[in-house]
Amino acid sequence: MKKSTKRVVVGLSGGVDSSVAAYLLKKEGYEVIGMFMKNWHDESVTISNECPWMEDSTDAMLVAEKLGIPFQAIDLSEAYKERIVDYMFSEYKQGRTPNPDILCNREIKFDIFLKAAEKLNADFVATGHYCQKDTIQKKDKVVHRLLAGADPNKDQSYFLCQLNQEQLSKALFPIGHLQKSEVREIAKAQELVTAEKKDSQGLCFIGKVKLPDFLQQQLKPKRGDILMIPAESPVYQKKMVHVGEEQIEELQLPELESLCIPNTYSSDLGEKVGEHKGAHYYTIGQRKGLNVGGTGKPLFVIATDTQKNIIYTGLGEDHPGLLRSGLFVPSKDLHWIREDLRLEPSQQARFLARIRYRQPLTWATLHMKDKGCYILFDEPQRGIASGQFVAWYDGNETIGSGTIY
């Protein structure tokens, strides 16, 4: 009796990575369906020559035609607005720094899109992400592991750090074992129209967005003060800036909070050096767009207050306001890909961690408490911003993640 063929729906984005993913799956004998996700209709905030959706949709269709696989487009713009765009506006309004790509993977590609694929009786969904997956048996239970992509320059496991076991069980990452150069070679050999197409740098399935224009749809410009906080400000006096591994286990909750909760600034701590057009347009660590001259060293954003519409800045790359030894993730914002490795209150564990894509992994200690997880880095981290995601790893495996307080 002939073995039944597994059906997989590939999210064809119109880029080279998803194109090659579809080719490899077909080559392996899967029944492949290509599907393009249309997530955005408003062209006024995208840069027309940078990855417009119509061009992408056409390229995706041409790839499907070349590979001889069925193709369809699906309009997910309503769900995308509710789950991603509204979330972005809400976060920026509160002075936080969201990562829409991580949410897009959790809420759109591996939820809404996955459900659409299941209606087509698909066994799996596949994407062109540079990451890998394997499956192990642990105490009679199947556990799916999210692993880094083989290409260290393209590893995208960070963007998938909010996936759960159910989502991973349905996910395939066909190009995760390849280098980017190998992917392009395969595309050229198969004469795929996307072979030489440059990578999109924009929001998930939208294209490159002019972020200020995008935000101004709901968050209107509002003039406010730019204040400069001196490096010797008393707000930094009680902050350790380096925590060695030998000190970490001795820290009590008040010390953890001092190290991991963001600094609180007030207008009486600094001097006015300029004005801005809206505190919600700026993020921690930002240098460009302040338009303040005559300071000698460059100014960096170290905090924003969207309630009072104030931007706090520090002078120079070594300003203490840019560096923090730790961060805090409230319990409600903690996510474990490996539920079997979840820490309980009062437990500690050492993991590698990062707070942004392509940031080198660095050692950190997770302190689990009743209120959430305090994460202390061995070396101070630059530009930790509320709303970002921190992800932690065991070697090349992503173990969990959380939204930074």
Short mmCIF file of C-alpha atoms in Angstrom, two decimals:
data_model
loop_
_atom_site.label_atom_id
_atom_site.label_comp_id
_atom_site.label_asym_id
_atom_site.label_seq_id
_atom_site.Cartn_x
_atom_site.Cartn_y
_atom_site.Cartn_z
CA MET A 1 0.00 0.00 0.00
CA LYS A 2 1.37 3.42 -0.99
CA LYS A 3 2.34 5.68 1.91
CA SER A 4 0.21 8.83 2.04
CA THR A 5 1.95 12.09 1.18
CA LYS A 6 2.14 14.77 3.85
CA ARG A 7 0.64 18.09 2.80
CA VAL A 8 2.41 21.33 3.68
CA VAL A 9 1.41 24.95 3.07
CA VAL A 10 4.39 27.24 2.52
CA GLY A 11 4.16 30.91 3.36
CA LEU A 12 5.48 32.30 0.08
CA SER A 13 6.55 35.88 0.82
CA GLY A 14 7.92 36.66 -2.63
CA GLY A 15 11.49 36.38 -1.32
CA VAL A 16 14.24 33.90 -2.12
CA ASP A 17 14.15 32.09 1.24
CA SER A 18 10.52 30.96 1.13
CA SER A 19 10.90 30.18 -2.60
CA VAL A 20 13.72 27.73 -1.91
CA ALA A 21 11.83 26.33 1.09
CA ALA A 22 8.96 25.42 -1.25
CA TYR A 23 11.34 23.87 -3.78
CA LEU A 24 13.09 21.72 -1.17
CA LEU A 25 9.81 20.45 0.27
CA LYS A 26 8.55 19.45 -3.15
CA LYS A 27 11.87 17.75 -3.86
CA GLU A 28 11.48 15.77 -0.61
CA GLY A 29 8.10 14.48 -1.79
CA TYR A 30 5.69 16.65 0.16
CA GLU A 31 2.45 17.82 -1.40
CA VAL A 32 3.18 21.56 -1.41
CA ILE A 33 0.73 24.47 -1.57
CA GLY A 34 2.04 28.05 -1.82
CA MET A 35 0.17 30.77 0.02
CA PHE A 36 0.87 34.50 0.07
CA MET A 37 -0.21 36.46 3.13
CA LYS A 38 -1.49 39.96 2.47
CA ASN A 39 -1.26 41.76 5.79
CA TRP A 40 -1.49 45.43 4.90
CA HIS A 41 -3.44 47.68 2.54
CA ASP A 42 -2.19 51.18 3.34
CA GLU A 43 0.51 52.10 0.81
CA SER A 44 0.92 55.65 2.17
CA VAL A 45 3.37 54.64 4.88
CA THR A 46 5.49 52.19 2.89
CA ILE A 47 8.39 53.09 0.66
CA SER A 48 7.11 52.11 -2.78
CA ASN A 49 10.36 50.80 -4.20
CA GLU A 50 11.16 48.74 -1.12
CA CYS A 51 9.28 45.44 -1.19
CA PRO A 52 5.72 46.54 -2.06
CA TRP A 53 3.21 43.77 -1.49
CA MET A 54 1.92 43.66 -5.08
CA GLU A 55 5.38 42.91 -6.46
CA ASP A 56 5.92 40.31 -3.74
CA SER A 57 2.60 38.64 -4.48
CA THR A 58 3.45 38.46 -8.18
CA ASP A 59 6.88 36.99 -7.46
CA ALA A 60 5.34 34.41 -5.11
CA MET A 61 2.86 33.42 -7.82
CA LEU A 62 5.63 33.10 -10.42
CA VAL A 63 7.66 30.88 -8.09
CA ALA A 64 4.64 28.64 -7.50
CA GLU A 65 4.07 28.46 -11.25
CA LYS A 66 7.71 27.55 -11.86
CA LEU A 67 7.59 24.83 -9.21
CA GLY A 68 4.25 23.53 -10.45
CA ILE A 69 2.47 23.89 -7.12
CA PRO A 70 -0.98 25.34 -6.34
CA PHE A 71 -0.97 28.97 -5.22
CA GLN A 72 -3.39 31.25 -3.47
CA ALA A 73 -3.33 34.56 -1.62
CA ILE A 74 -4.98 35.08 1.74
CA ASP A 75 -5.98 38.46 3.18
CA LEU A 76 -5.03 38.59 6.86
CA SER A 77 -5.04 42.39 7.11
CA GLU A 78 -7.89 42.55 9.64
CA ALA A 79 -6.21 40.14 12.05
CA TYR A 80 -2.85 41.80 11.42
CA LYS A 81 -4.26 45.21 12.33
CA GLU A 82 -5.86 43.89 15.51
CA ARG A 83 -2.97 41.77 16.73
CA ILE A 84 0.12 43.56 15.43
CA VAL A 85 -0.55 47.16 14.34
CA ASP A 86 -2.82 48.06 17.28
CA TYR A 87 -0.28 46.44 19.60
CA MET A 88 2.49 48.58 18.08
CA PHE A 89 0.53 51.80 18.53
CA SER A 90 -0.34 50.87 22.12
CA GLU A 91 3.28 50.05 23.00
CA TYR A 92 4.78 53.19 21.44
CA LYS A 93 2.11 55.32 23.10
CA GLN A 94 3.29 53.97 26.47
CA GLY A 95 6.92 54.71 25.63
CA ARG A 96 7.78 51.06 25.07
CA THR A 97 9.68 49.45 22.18
CA PRO A 98 7.69 46.64 20.54
CA ASN A 99 9.03 43.91 18.27
CA PRO A 100 6.25 43.31 15.72
CA ASP A 101 8.17 40.55 13.89
CA ILE A 102 8.14 38.29 16.96
CA LEU A 103 4.42 38.92 17.45
CA CYS A 104 3.77 38.35 13.74
CA ASN A 105 5.27 34.88 13.98
CA ARG A 106 3.30 34.00 17.11
CA GLU A 107 -0.02 35.60 16.16
CA ILE A 108 -0.13 35.49 12.35
CA LYS A 109 2.18 32.96 10.68
CA PHE A 110 1.84 30.24 13.31
CA ASP A 111 -1.72 30.97 14.40
CA ILE A 112 -4.06 32.62 11.85
CA PHE A 113 -2.06 31.33 8.88
CA LEU A 114 -1.66 27.90 10.47
CA LYS A 115 -5.42 27.63 10.99
CA ALA A 116 -6.01 28.61 7.35
CA ALA A 117 -3.58 25.87 6.30
CA GLU A 118 -5.35 23.32 8.48
CA LYS A 119 -8.60 24.12 6.67
CA LEU A 120 -6.78 22.89 3.56
CA ASN A 121 -6.04 19.66 5.47
CA ALA A 122 -2.35 20.56 5.75
CA ASP A 123 -0.17 18.55 8.09
CA PHE A 124 2.40 21.33 8.40
CA VAL A 125 3.14 24.95 7.60
CA ALA A 126 6.59 25.96 6.39
CA THR A 127 8.44 29.27 6.26
CA GLY A 128 11.79 30.49 4.99
CA HIS A 129 13.18 31.14 8.47
CA TYR A 130 16.83 30.40 9.17
CA CYS A 131 16.25 28.14 12.14
CA GLN A 132 15.99 24.42 12.77
CA LYS A 133 13.76 22.04 14.68
CA ASP A 134 14.21 18.60 16.09
CA THR A 135 12.17 16.30 18.28
CA ILE A 136 13.23 14.37 21.37
CA GLN A 137 11.50 11.98 23.74
CA LYS A 138 11.47 12.99 27.40
CA LYS A 139 9.65 10.96 30.04
CA ASP A 140 7.35 9.39 27.45
CA LYS A 141 6.55 12.84 26.08
CA VAL A 142 7.44 14.27 22.68
CA VAL A 143 9.34 17.56 22.99
CA HIS A 144 10.03 19.84 20.01
CA ARG A 145 13.22 21.87 20.15
CA LEU A 146 13.75 25.20 18.38
CA LEU A 147 17.38 25.38 17.25
CA ALA A 148 19.52 28.10 15.70
CA GLY A 149 19.96 28.24 11.95
CA ALA A 150 23.20 26.84 10.55
CA ASP A 151 24.15 30.25 9.12
CA PRO A 152 25.30 32.30 12.14
CA ASN A 153 24.79 35.55 10.23
CA LYS A 154 21.16 34.73 9.43
CA ASP A 155 19.98 32.77 12.49
CA GLN A 156 16.36 33.84 13.12
CA SER A 157 15.52 31.73 16.15
CA TYR A 158 15.11 34.96 18.16
CA PHE A 159 12.13 35.93 15.99
CA LEU A 160 10.44 32.61 16.85
CA CYS A 161 11.08 32.78 20.61
CA GLN A 162 7.35 33.07 21.42
CA LEU A 163 6.26 29.85 19.70
CA ASN A 164 4.83 27.02 21.79
CA GLN A 165 5.02 23.24 21.50
CA GLU A 166 1.76 22.97 19.56
CA GLN A 167 2.94 25.54 16.99
CA LEU A 168 6.35 23.92 16.67
CA SER A 169 4.77 20.51 16.13
CA LYS A 170 3.19 21.87 12.93
CA ALA A 171 6.21 23.89 11.73
CA LEU A 172 8.84 23.06 9.12
CA PHE A 173 11.96 25.14 8.43
CA PRO A 174 13.37 23.67 5.20
CA ILE A 175 16.34 26.03 4.75
CA GLY A 176 17.52 26.16 8.36
CA HIS A 177 20.45 23.81 7.69
CA LEU A 178 21.73 25.95 4.80
CA GLN A 179 23.90 29.03 4.43
CA LYS A 180 22.32 32.05 2.74
CA SER A 181 24.77 31.69 -0.17
CA GLU A 182 23.61 28.09 -0.68
CA VAL A 183 19.98 29.20 -0.75
CA ARG A 184 20.71 31.72 -3.51
CA GLU A 185 22.68 29.08 -5.47
CA ILE A 186 19.70 26.70 -5.33
CA ALA A 187 17.36 29.47 -6.47
CA LYS A 188 19.66 30.31 -9.40
CA ALA A 189 19.99 26.66 -10.39
CA GLN A 190 16.19 26.33 -10.43
CA GLU A 191 15.84 29.64 -12.29
CA LEU A 192 13.51 31.09 -9.68
CA VAL A 193 12.57 34.73 -10.25
CA THR A 194 13.54 35.57 -6.65
CA ALA A 195 17.13 34.26 -6.92
CA GLU A 196 18.75 37.72 -6.97
CA LYS A 197 16.05 39.58 -5.05
CA LYS A 198 17.41 41.48 -2.08
CA ASP A 199 16.13 40.70 1.39
CA SER A 200 13.23 42.70 2.79
CA GLN A 201 14.16 44.89 5.75
CA GLY A 202 10.64 45.88 6.63
CA LEU A 203 7.90 44.76 8.95
CA CYS A 204 6.62 41.23 8.62
CA PHE A 205 4.90 40.96 5.21
CA ILE A 206 4.38 44.74 4.94
CA GLY A 207 7.59 46.09 3.49
CA LYS A 208 9.86 48.86 4.63
CA VAL A 209 7.88 51.33 6.70
CA LYS A 210 8.64 54.97 7.49
CA LEU A 211 8.13 54.45 11.20
CA PRO A 212 7.40 58.09 12.15
CA ASP A 213 4.83 58.33 9.32
CA PHE A 214 3.36 55.02 10.41
CA LEU A 215 3.07 56.11 14.04
CA GLN A 216 1.65 59.51 13.15
CA GLN A 217 -1.50 57.81 11.89
CA GLN A 218 -2.57 57.59 15.53
CA LEU A 219 0.18 59.20 17.62
CA LYS A 220 0.20 62.89 16.72
CA PRO A 221 3.30 65.11 16.98
CA LYS A 222 3.57 66.95 20.28
CA ARG A 223 6.45 69.27 21.12
CA GLY A 224 8.34 68.57 24.33
CA ASP A 225 11.70 68.98 26.07
CA ILE A 226 14.92 67.04 25.58
CA LEU A 227 16.77 66.91 28.91
CA MET A 228 20.38 65.82 29.41
CA ILE A 229 21.18 63.81 32.55
CA PRO A 230 24.80 64.10 33.78
CA ALA A 231 26.76 60.86 34.15
CA GLU A 232 27.41 61.68 37.82
CA SER A 233 23.69 61.99 38.62
CA PRO A 234 22.69 60.50 42.00
CA VAL A 235 20.24 58.18 40.20
CA TYR A 236 23.24 56.00 39.25
CA GLN A 237 24.99 55.89 42.61
CA LYS A 238 23.21 52.81 43.95
CA LYS A 239 23.45 50.85 40.71
CA MET A 240 26.07 48.14 40.29
CA VAL A 241 27.23 48.08 36.67
CA HIS A 242 29.06 44.76 36.81
CA VAL A 243 27.89 41.58 38.45
CA GLY A 244 30.27 38.63 38.53
CA GLU A 245 28.94 35.07 38.55
CA GLU A 246 30.28 34.58 42.07
CA GLN A 247 28.13 37.48 43.41
CA ILE A 248 24.86 36.57 41.75
CA GLU A 249 23.58 33.85 44.10
CA GLU A 250 23.96 36.15 47.11
CA LEU A 251 21.61 38.83 45.80
CA GLN A 252 18.33 39.39 47.60
CA LEU A 253 15.07 40.73 46.12
CA PRO A 254 15.73 44.45 46.89
CA GLU A 255 19.12 44.20 45.18
CA LEU A 256 17.62 42.36 42.21
CA GLU A 257 14.97 45.06 41.83
CA SER A 258 17.60 47.80 42.04
CA LEU A 259 19.56 46.16 39.23
CA CYS A 260 16.69 45.03 37.02
CA ILE A 261 13.97 47.70 37.24
CA PRO A 262 14.53 50.70 34.89
CA ASN A 263 15.84 53.97 36.30
CA THR A 264 13.26 56.61 37.16
CA TYR A 265 14.11 60.14 36.02
CA SER A 266 12.59 63.52 36.87
CA SER A 267 12.93 66.87 35.13
CA ASP A 268 14.91 68.39 38.01
CA LEU A 269 17.76 65.94 37.36
CA GLY A 270 18.76 67.33 33.97
CA GLU A 271 19.15 70.44 31.85
CA LYS A 272 17.17 71.25 28.72
CA VAL A 273 19.25 70.92 25.55
CA GLY A 274 16.56 70.92 22.88
CA GLU A 275 13.02 70.04 21.87
CA HIS A 276 11.41 67.04 20.16
CA LYS A 277 8.15 66.33 18.31
CA GLY A 278 6.82 63.52 20.47
CA ALA A 279 8.40 61.27 23.11
CA HIS A 280 6.56 58.24 21.70
CA TYR A 281 8.67 58.42 18.50
CA TYR A 282 11.92 57.64 20.35
CA THR A 283 13.43 54.56 21.96
CA ILE A 284 16.24 53.73 24.39
CA GLY A 285 19.69 53.89 22.82
CA GLN A 286 18.54 56.03 19.87
CA ARG A 287 21.02 58.60 18.60
CA LYS A 288 19.61 59.83 15.29
CA GLY A 289 16.72 62.26 15.09
CA LEU A 290 17.44 64.30 18.22
CA ASN A 291 18.81 67.26 16.22
CA VAL A 292 20.77 68.67 19.13
CA GLY A 293 24.15 70.16 18.29
CA GLY A 294 27.08 71.63 20.19
CA THR A 295 27.35 68.87 22.78
CA GLY A 296 30.76 67.57 21.72
CA LYS A 297 30.01 63.88 22.21
CA PRO A 298 26.85 62.40 20.68
CA LEU A 299 23.63 62.36 22.70
CA PHE A 300 21.73 59.10 23.24
CA VAL A 301 18.18 58.55 24.48
CA ILE A 302 18.32 56.90 27.92
CA ALA A 303 14.61 57.15 28.84
CA THR A 304 11.29 58.53 27.63
CA ASP A 305 8.29 59.78 29.59
CA THR A 306 5.27 59.74 27.29
CA GLN A 307 2.95 61.03 30.03
CA LYS A 308 4.95 64.24 30.53
CA ASN A 309 6.32 64.12 26.95
CA ILE A 310 9.98 64.34 28.02
CA ILE A 311 13.03 62.67 26.48
CA TYR A 312 15.99 62.03 28.79
CA THR A 313 19.40 61.80 27.15
CA GLY A 314 22.98 61.02 28.13
CA LEU A 315 26.24 62.27 26.65
CA GLY A 316 28.53 59.69 25.02
CA GLU A 317 28.42 55.95 24.39
CA ASP A 318 29.68 55.15 27.90
CA HIS A 319 26.95 57.08 29.73
CA PRO A 320 25.69 54.95 32.67
CA GLY A 321 22.08 55.52 31.62
CA LEU A 322 22.70 53.39 28.53
CA LEU A 323 23.94 50.38 30.51
CA ARG A 324 22.02 48.03 32.77
CA SER A 325 23.09 44.89 34.56
CA GLY A 326 19.69 43.25 34.43
CA LEU A 327 16.05 43.30 33.47
CA PHE A 328 12.71 42.06 34.79
CA VAL A 329 9.99 40.03 33.07
CA PRO A 330 6.62 39.91 34.92
CA SER A 331 5.09 36.44 35.36
CA LYS A 332 2.29 37.14 32.87
CA ASP A 333 4.85 37.96 30.16
CA LEU A 334 7.03 34.87 30.61
CA HIS A 335 6.98 32.20 27.90
CA TRP A 336 8.68 28.82 27.92
CA ILE A 337 9.14 26.93 24.66
CA ARG A 338 10.52 24.12 26.81
CA GLU A 339 7.79 23.85 29.44
CA ASP A 340 9.70 20.93 30.97
CA LEU A 341 12.53 23.33 31.84
CA ARG A 342 10.31 26.04 33.37
CA LEU A 343 11.75 27.55 36.56
CA GLU A 344 9.63 27.70 39.71
CA PRO A 345 9.75 30.61 42.21
CA SER A 346 13.03 30.66 44.18
CA GLN A 347 14.83 28.66 41.48
CA GLN A 348 17.82 29.97 39.50
CA ALA A 349 19.46 28.85 36.28
CA ARG A 350 22.25 29.94 33.98
CA PHE A 351 21.42 30.55 30.32
CA LEU A 352 22.78 32.42 27.35
CA ALA A 353 20.55 35.39 26.47
CA ARG A 354 19.98 38.23 24.02
CA ILE A 355 17.62 41.21 23.86
CA ARG A 356 17.72 41.87 20.10
CA TYR A 357 18.21 40.09 16.81
CA ARG A 358 21.83 39.30 15.91
CA GLN A 359 23.08 40.46 19.29
CA PRO A 360 25.83 38.08 20.46
CA LEU A 361 24.60 35.69 23.13
CA THR A 362 25.88 36.52 26.61
CA TRP A 363 25.72 34.63 29.89
CA ALA A 364 22.95 35.53 32.33
CA THR A 365 21.38 34.16 35.49
CA LEU A 366 17.60 33.82 35.70
CA HIS A 367 16.20 34.37 39.20
CA MET A 368 12.59 33.23 39.37
CA LYS A 369 10.47 34.98 41.99
CA ASP A 370 6.73 35.13 42.68
CA LYS A 371 6.29 38.33 40.66
CA GLY A 372 8.35 37.20 37.70
CA CYS A 373 11.88 36.59 36.50
CA TYR A 374 14.87 38.80 37.23
CA ILE A 375 17.58 38.30 34.62
CA LEU A 376 21.10 39.40 35.53
CA PHE A 377 23.79 39.54 32.87
CA ASP A 378 27.45 38.81 33.59
CA GLU A 379 28.30 41.95 31.63
CA PRO A 380 26.18 45.14 31.51
CA GLN A 381 23.89 45.37 28.49
CA ARG A 382 23.41 48.46 26.37
CA GLY A 383 20.01 49.90 25.39
CA ILE A 384 17.63 47.60 27.28
CA ALA A 385 14.15 48.94 26.51
CA SER A 386 10.76 48.09 27.97
CA GLY A 387 8.64 46.17 25.47
CA GLN A 388 11.58 44.40 23.84
CA PHE A 389 11.81 40.63 24.04
CA VAL A 390 14.57 38.84 25.90
CA ALA A 391 15.21 35.25 24.82
CA TRP A 392 17.33 32.68 26.61
CA TYR A 393 19.18 29.71 25.18
CA ASP A 394 20.88 26.47 26.14
CA GLY A 395 23.64 26.32 23.55
CA ASN A 396 21.88 26.68 20.20
CA GLU A 397 18.42 25.83 21.56
CA THR A 398 15.90 28.56 22.39
CA ILE A 399 14.41 27.71 25.78
CA GLY A 400 12.11 30.63 26.50
CA SER A 401 11.48 34.35 26.24
CA GLY A 402 9.64 37.24 27.79
CA THR A 403 8.59 40.86 27.34
CA ILE A 404 10.87 43.24 29.23
CA TYR A 405 9.24 45.39 31.91
#
